[in-house]
Amino acid sequence: MHIAEGFLPPGWAAFWYAFSLPVVAYGAYKAKKRIDEDPKSKSLLAVAGAFIFVLSALKIPSVITGSCSHPTGTGIAVVLFGPVITAFLSILALLYQALLLAHGGITTLGANTASMGIVGPFVGWLAYSAVRNRIDVKIATFVAAAIADWVTYVVTSFQLALAFPSGVGLAGVMASATKFMAIFAVTQVPLAVIEGVVAALLIGYLIQVREDVVAGVTA
Amino acid sequence: MKAVFIIAAIVLLVFLSQLTLSAEWTGADEQAELAISDINPHYEPWFSPIWEPPSGEIETFLFSLQAAIGALLIGYFLGYYRGIRHARNA
């Protein structure tokens, strides 16, 4: 669940835009370069982006909290193309939801891109890089996708906590963060597991039908 | 086939959780908005969506459309890769 329209004060909204836009622009450049160098990666890029589209459209009930949230779907993109291109693909889905669904928002687009498109996938990618040579690529994808999903909502919680501290200083921010984590991060645990499983299945199938994906996955 | 079973298991789990738990199943974003007004009762959202789906039905339609676009692309290319591979091996 993204931060709703108008729910970040202007200063923070601007800050997260400044944080996200350069990464998205670099991601767009890198995506184009990748397609020019290797035209066969174009359809894979579409599949990775489409996976974000599907998963972030599904609001799934979470058994733990009795509330609903949606996965992010960034796992495939980050495993195939790395975190920078993932940022570019994520903003497409976020724009669709902000403009057509009033889900997320234009003022919070920077913050939502930072969590779902940049920091979440980046941490997922770090975890993936750490384990990929030691375990099966499907399990490594599960790890990457589940972590990218979950970290996204941890970041969202901190973004809200920074904008709405419950008191002065770090203690106030941490108190608010705990509050928002109880809503977002806890709800997200089962969804992150589901996302990891689905992403692992898709990577497994991609490797079966496209031999060159194996090379891409470990590049 | 394995994939079908795993997805069926996930769907089943979701349904079982509905039967056994009585909860509101509201969106986490809605709860976050409540938490914000709890922390800072004076905060007013300073910007509202440029356009909102006129009803819940239309919102559901647009969410489904989003998922359908994604699923279409994934299905098309997986089938394409499979076909290419098949043709090469034939």
mmCIF file of N, CA, C and O in Angstrom, chain A residues 119-175:
data_model
loop_
_atom_site.group_PDB
_atom_site.id
_atom_site.type_symbol
_atom_site.label_atom_id
_atom_site.label_comp_id
_atom_site.label_asym_id
_atom_site.label_seq_id
_atom_site.Cartn_x
_atom_site.Cartn_y
_atom_site.Cartn_z
ATOM 1 N N VAL A 119 14.719 1.512 -2.695
ATOM 2 C CA VAL A 119 15.346 0.930 -1.499
ATOM 3 C C VAL A 119 14.970 -0.546 -1.323
ATOM 4 O O VAL A 119 15.845 -1.396 -1.099
ATOM 5 N N GLY A 120 13.679 -0.863 -1.455
ATOM 6 C CA GLY A 120 13.234 -2.256 -1.319
ATOM 7 C C GLY A 120 13.975 -3.177 -2.276
ATOM 8 O O GLY A 120 14.648 -4.127 -1.852
ATOM 9 N N PRO A 121 13.886 -2.895 -3.604
ATOM 10 C CA PRO A 121 14.592 -3.748 -4.567
ATOM 11 C C PRO A 121 16.105 -3.773 -4.344
ATOM 12 O O PRO A 121 16.736 -4.817 -4.533
ATOM 13 N N PHE A 122 16.678 -2.641 -3.916
ATOM 14 C CA PHE A 122 18.126 -2.606 -3.712
ATOM 15 C C PHE A 122 18.539 -3.573 -2.603
ATOM 16 O O PHE A 122 19.502 -4.335 -2.753
ATOM 17 N N VAL A 123 17.785 -3.571 -1.499
ATOM 18 C CA VAL A 123 18.106 -4.500 -0.412
ATOM 19 C C VAL A 123 17.869 -5.940 -0.863
ATOM 20 O O VAL A 123 18.664 -6.841 -0.556
ATOM 21 N N GLY A 124 16.781 -6.162 -1.635
ATOM 22 C CA GLY A 124 16.528 -7.491 -2.178
ATOM 23 C C GLY A 124 17.669 -7.957 -3.066
ATOM 24 O O GLY A 124 18.094 -9.118 -3.026
ATOM 25 N N TRP A 125 18.175 -7.015 -3.851
ATOM 26 C CA TRP A 125 19.276 -7.331 -4.774
ATOM 27 C C TRP A 125 20.569 -7.637 -4.017
ATOM 28 O O TRP A 125 21.325 -8.537 -4.385
ATOM 29 N N LEU A 126 20.800 -6.894 -2.913
ATOM 30 C CA LEU A 126 21.973 -7.179 -2.068
ATOM 31 C C LEU A 126 21.895 -8.599 -1.527
ATOM 32 O O LEU A 126 22.876 -9.354 -1.568
ATOM 33 N N ALA A 127 20.714 -8.964 -1.031
ATOM 34 C CA ALA A 127 20.527 -10.305 -0.480
ATOM 35 C C ALA A 127 20.723 -11.343 -1.575
ATOM 36 O O ALA A 127 21.389 -12.371 -1.370
ATOM 37 N N TYR A 128 20.194 -11.046 -2.763
ATOM 38 C CA TYR A 128 20.323 -11.958 -3.896
ATOM 39 C C TYR A 128 21.794 -12.153 -4.264
ATOM 40 O O TYR A 128 22.256 -13.283 -4.464
ATOM 41 N N SER A 129 22.528 -11.033 -4.325
ATOM 42 C CA SER A 129 23.943 -11.116 -4.680
ATOM 43 C C SER A 129 24.722 -11.930 -3.661
ATOM 44 O O SER A 129 25.687 -12.622 -4.001
ATOM 45 N N ALA A 130 24.292 -11.842 -2.413
ATOM 46 C CA ALA A 130 25.015 -12.552 -1.357
ATOM 47 C C ALA A 130 24.811 -14.062 -1.444
ATOM 48 O O ALA A 130 25.707 -14.829 -1.090
ATOM 49 N N VAL A 131 23.621 -14.493 -1.906
ATOM 50 C CA VAL A 131 23.339 -15.933 -1.842
ATOM 51 C C VAL A 131 23.361 -16.648 -3.181
ATOM 52 O O VAL A 131 23.379 -17.873 -3.227
ATOM 53 N N ARG A 132 23.382 -15.891 -4.302
ATOM 54 C CA ARG A 132 23.085 -16.550 -5.583
ATOM 55 C C ARG A 132 24.088 -17.633 -5.980
ATOM 56 O O ARG A 132 23.740 -18.574 -6.686
ATOM 57 N N ASN A 133 25.336 -17.507 -5.538
ATOM 58 C CA ASN A 133 26.313 -18.518 -5.935
ATOM 59 C C ASN A 133 26.268 -19.755 -5.040
ATOM 60 O O ASN A 133 26.887 -20.759 -5.339
ATOM 61 N N ARG A 134 25.557 -19.629 -3.948
ATOM 62 C CA ARG A 134 25.555 -20.727 -2.994
ATOM 63 C C ARG A 134 24.306 -21.594 -3.086
ATOM 64 O O ARG A 134 24.327 -22.755 -2.743
ATOM 65 N N ILE A 135 23.176 -20.983 -3.506
ATOM 66 C CA ILE A 135 21.942 -21.769 -3.541
ATOM 67 C C ILE A 135 21.313 -21.716 -4.920
ATOM 68 O O ILE A 135 21.692 -20.909 -5.769
ATOM 69 N N ASP A 136 20.335 -22.579 -5.115
ATOM 70 C CA ASP A 136 19.585 -22.654 -6.369
ATOM 71 C C ASP A 136 19.004 -21.277 -6.712
ATOM 72 O O ASP A 136 18.581 -20.529 -5.829
ATOM 73 N N VAL A 137 19.016 -20.958 -8.019
ATOM 74 C CA VAL A 137 18.602 -19.621 -8.432
ATOM 75 C C VAL A 137 17.143 -19.336 -8.061
ATOM 76 O O VAL A 137 16.768 -18.199 -7.778
ATOM 77 N N LYS A 138 16.322 -20.395 -8.007
ATOM 78 C CA LYS A 138 14.916 -20.185 -7.639
ATOM 79 C C LYS A 138 14.793 -19.756 -6.182
ATOM 80 O O LYS A 138 14.018 -18.875 -5.839
ATOM 81 N N ILE A 139 15.581 -20.404 -5.331
ATOM 82 C CA ILE A 139 15.540 -20.036 -3.909
ATOM 83 C C ILE A 139 16.112 -18.632 -3.722
ATOM 84 O O ILE A 139 15.591 -17.828 -2.955
ATOM 85 N N ALA A 140 17.184 -18.330 -4.483
ATOM 86 C CA ALA A 140 17.767 -16.989 -4.403
ATOM 87 C C ALA A 140 16.743 -15.939 -4.842
ATOM 88 O O ALA A 140 16.662 -14.854 -4.254
ATOM 89 N N THR A 141 15.939 -16.269 -5.867
ATOM 90 C CA THR A 141 14.901 -15.348 -6.321
ATOM 91 C C THR A 141 13.826 -15.175 -5.260
ATOM 92 O O THR A 141 13.330 -14.068 -5.029
ATOM 93 N N PHE A 142 13.462 -16.293 -4.619
ATOM 94 C CA PHE A 142 12.493 -16.204 -3.515
ATOM 95 C C PHE A 142 12.993 -15.210 -2.467
ATOM 96 O O PHE A 142 12.260 -14.321 -2.032
ATOM 97 N N VAL A 143 14.265 -15.346 -2.088
ATOM 98 C CA VAL A 143 14.859 -14.461 -1.078
ATOM 99 C C VAL A 143 14.808 -13.005 -1.552
ATOM 100 O O VAL A 143 14.338 -12.113 -0.838
ATOM 101 N N ALA A 144 15.244 -12.774 -2.803
ATOM 102 C CA ALA A 144 15.281 -11.409 -3.340
ATOM 103 C C ALA A 144 13.890 -10.789 -3.357
ATOM 104 O O ALA A 144 13.692 -9.655 -2.896
ATOM 105 N N ALA A 145 12.912 -11.537 -3.864
ATOM 106 C CA ALA A 145 11.564 -10.988 -4.023
ATOM 107 C C ALA A 145 10.902 -10.731 -2.670
ATOM 108 O O ALA A 145 10.302 -9.675 -2.446
ATOM 109 N N ALA A 146 11.022 -11.695 -1.753
ATOM 110 C CA ALA A 146 10.373 -11.537 -0.448
ATOM 111 C C ALA A 146 10.995 -10.369 0.312
ATOM 112 O O ALA A 146 10.284 -9.560 0.914
ATOM 113 N N ILE A 147 12.314 -10.245 0.253
ATOM 114 C CA ILE A 147 12.976 -9.161 0.974
ATOM 115 C C ILE A 147 12.653 -7.808 0.336
ATOM 116 O O ILE A 147 12.335 -6.836 1.033
ATOM 117 N N ALA A 148 12.684 -7.747 -1.010
ATOM 118 C CA ALA A 148 12.358 -6.487 -1.689
ATOM 119 C C ALA A 148 10.954 -6.034 -1.317
ATOM 120 O O ALA A 148 10.712 -4.852 -1.054
ATOM 121 N N ASP A 149 10.031 -6.971 -1.287
ATOM 122 C CA ASP A 149 8.643 -6.673 -0.925
ATOM 123 C C ASP A 149 8.562 -6.147 0.506
ATOM 124 O O ASP A 149 8.016 -5.069 0.767
ATOM 125 N N TRP A 150 9.146 -6.887 1.430
ATOM 126 C CA TRP A 150 8.991 -6.528 2.835
ATOM 127 C C TRP A 150 9.694 -5.210 3.163
ATOM 128 O O TRP A 150 9.132 -4.348 3.853
ATOM 129 N N VAL A 151 10.905 -5.049 2.651
ATOM 130 C CA VAL A 151 11.665 -3.825 2.939
ATOM 131 C C VAL A 151 10.930 -2.589 2.396
ATOM 132 O O VAL A 151 10.960 -1.522 3.001
ATOM 133 N N THR A 152 10.245 -2.756 1.263
ATOM 134 C CA THR A 152 9.452 -1.654 0.711
ATOM 135 C C THR A 152 8.544 -1.053 1.783
ATOM 136 O O THR A 152 8.466 0.170 1.946
ATOM 137 N N TYR A 153 7.888 -1.929 2.544
ATOM 138 C CA TYR A 153 6.921 -1.433 3.520
ATOM 139 C C TYR A 153 7.580 -0.969 4.814
ATOM 140 O O TYR A 153 7.019 -0.155 5.533
ATOM 141 N N VAL A 154 8.759 -1.472 5.089
ATOM 142 C CA VAL A 154 9.530 -0.925 6.211
ATOM 143 C C VAL A 154 9.922 0.518 5.878
ATOM 144 O O VAL A 154 9.823 1.419 6.716
ATOM 145 N N VAL A 155 10.355 0.724 4.621
ATOM 146 C CA VAL A 155 10.736 2.070 4.195
ATOM 147 C C VAL A 155 9.523 3.003 4.254
ATOM 148 O O VAL A 155 9.612 4.118 4.764
ATOM 149 N N THR A 156 8.377 2.531 3.751
ATOM 150 C CA THR A 156 7.151 3.331 3.820
ATOM 151 C C THR A 156 6.864 3.758 5.265
ATOM 152 O O THR A 156 6.535 4.915 5.521
ATOM 153 N N SER A 157 7.027 2.820 6.198
ATOM 154 C CA SER A 157 6.773 3.127 7.607
ATOM 155 C C SER A 157 7.698 4.235 8.095
ATOM 156 O O SER A 157 7.272 5.141 8.813
ATOM 157 N N PHE A 158 8.974 4.155 7.703
ATOM 158 C CA PHE A 158 9.923 5.187 8.146
ATOM 159 C C PHE A 158 9.678 6.520 7.447
ATOM 160 O O PHE A 158 9.853 7.584 8.050
ATOM 161 N N GLN A 159 9.258 6.469 6.193
ATOM 162 C CA GLN A 159 8.937 7.720 5.498
ATOM 163 C C GLN A 159 7.813 8.453 6.225
ATOM 164 O O GLN A 159 7.864 9.671 6.421
ATOM 165 N N LEU A 160 6.798 7.691 6.642
ATOM 166 C CA LEU A 160 5.686 8.309 7.365
ATOM 167 C C LEU A 160 6.127 8.766 8.752
ATOM 168 O O LEU A 160 5.717 9.817 9.234
ATOM 169 N N ALA A 161 6.989 7.953 9.395
ATOM 170 C CA ALA A 161 7.444 8.298 10.739
ATOM 171 C C ALA A 161 8.273 9.583 10.735
ATOM 172 O O ALA A 161 8.167 10.417 11.639
ATOM 173 N N LEU A 162 9.101 9.759 9.680
ATOM 174 C CA LEU A 162 9.916 10.978 9.577
ATOM 175 C C LEU A 162 9.019 12.204 9.400
ATOM 176 O O LEU A 162 9.284 13.270 9.953
ATOM 177 N N ALA A 163 7.943 12.039 8.651
ATOM 178 C CA ALA A 163 7.043 13.164 8.401
ATOM 179 C C ALA A 163 6.092 13.395 9.568
ATOM 180 O O ALA A 163 5.639 14.513 9.796
ATOM 181 N N PHE A 164 5.787 12.318 10.307
ATOM 182 C CA PHE A 164 4.857 12.429 11.426
ATOM 183 C C PHE A 164 5.441 11.824 12.697
ATOM 184 O O PHE A 164 4.991 10.766 13.146
ATOM 185 N N PRO A 165 6.471 12.461 13.267
ATOM 186 C CA PRO A 165 7.047 11.921 14.507
ATOM 187 C C PRO A 165 6.074 12.116 15.678
ATOM 188 O O PRO A 165 5.328 13.086 15.710
ATOM 189 N N SER A 166 6.109 11.155 16.611
ATOM 190 C CA SER A 166 5.198 11.249 17.772
ATOM 191 C C SER A 166 5.757 12.144 18.866
ATOM 192 O O SER A 166 5.103 12.387 19.869
ATOM 193 N N GLY A 167 7.010 12.598 18.697
ATOM 194 C CA GLY A 167 7.606 13.452 19.722
ATOM 195 C C GLY A 167 8.808 14.138 19.121
ATOM 196 O O GLY A 167 8.978 14.148 17.899
ATOM 197 N N VAL A 168 9.655 14.665 19.964
ATOM 198 C CA VAL A 168 10.843 15.346 19.432
ATOM 199 C C VAL A 168 11.982 14.363 19.215
ATOM 200 O O VAL A 168 12.116 13.390 19.955
ATOM 201 N N GLY A 169 12.774 14.650 18.199
ATOM 202 C CA GLY A 169 14.011 13.913 17.981
ATOM 203 C C GLY A 169 13.804 12.485 17.536
ATOM 204 O O GLY A 169 12.718 12.082 17.092
ATOM 205 N N LEU A 170 14.882 11.709 17.668
ATOM 206 C CA LEU A 170 14.908 10.336 17.185
ATOM 207 C C LEU A 170 13.855 9.477 17.882
ATOM 208 O O LEU A 170 13.221 8.620 17.266
ATOM 209 N N ALA A 171 13.660 9.709 19.174
ATOM 210 C CA ALA A 171 12.709 8.899 19.939
ATOM 211 C C ALA A 171 11.305 9.043 19.365
ATOM 212 O O ALA A 171 10.556 8.062 19.247
ATOM 213 N N GLY A 172 10.959 10.268 18.979
ATOM 214 C CA GLY A 172 9.641 10.503 18.398
ATOM 215 C C GLY A 172 9.473 9.786 17.080
ATOM 216 O O GLY A 172 8.415 9.201 16.800
ATOM 217 N N VAL A 173 10.521 9.830 16.253
ATOM 218 C CA VAL A 173 10.472 9.152 14.957
ATOM 219 C C VAL A 173 10.335 7.645 15.163
ATOM 220 O O VAL A 173 9.523 6.978 14.517
ATOM 221 N N MET A 174 11.119 7.101 16.111
ATOM 222 C CA MET A 174 11.081 5.658 16.337
ATOM 223 C C MET A 174 9.715 5.215 16.858
ATOM 224 O O MET A 174 9.209 4.163 16.479
ATOM 225 N N ALA A 175 9.105 6.047 17.722
ATOM 226 C CA ALA A 175 7.783 5.700 18.256
ATOM 227 C C ALA A 175 6.769 5.622 17.118
ATOM 228 O O ALA A 175 5.958 4.686 17.040
#
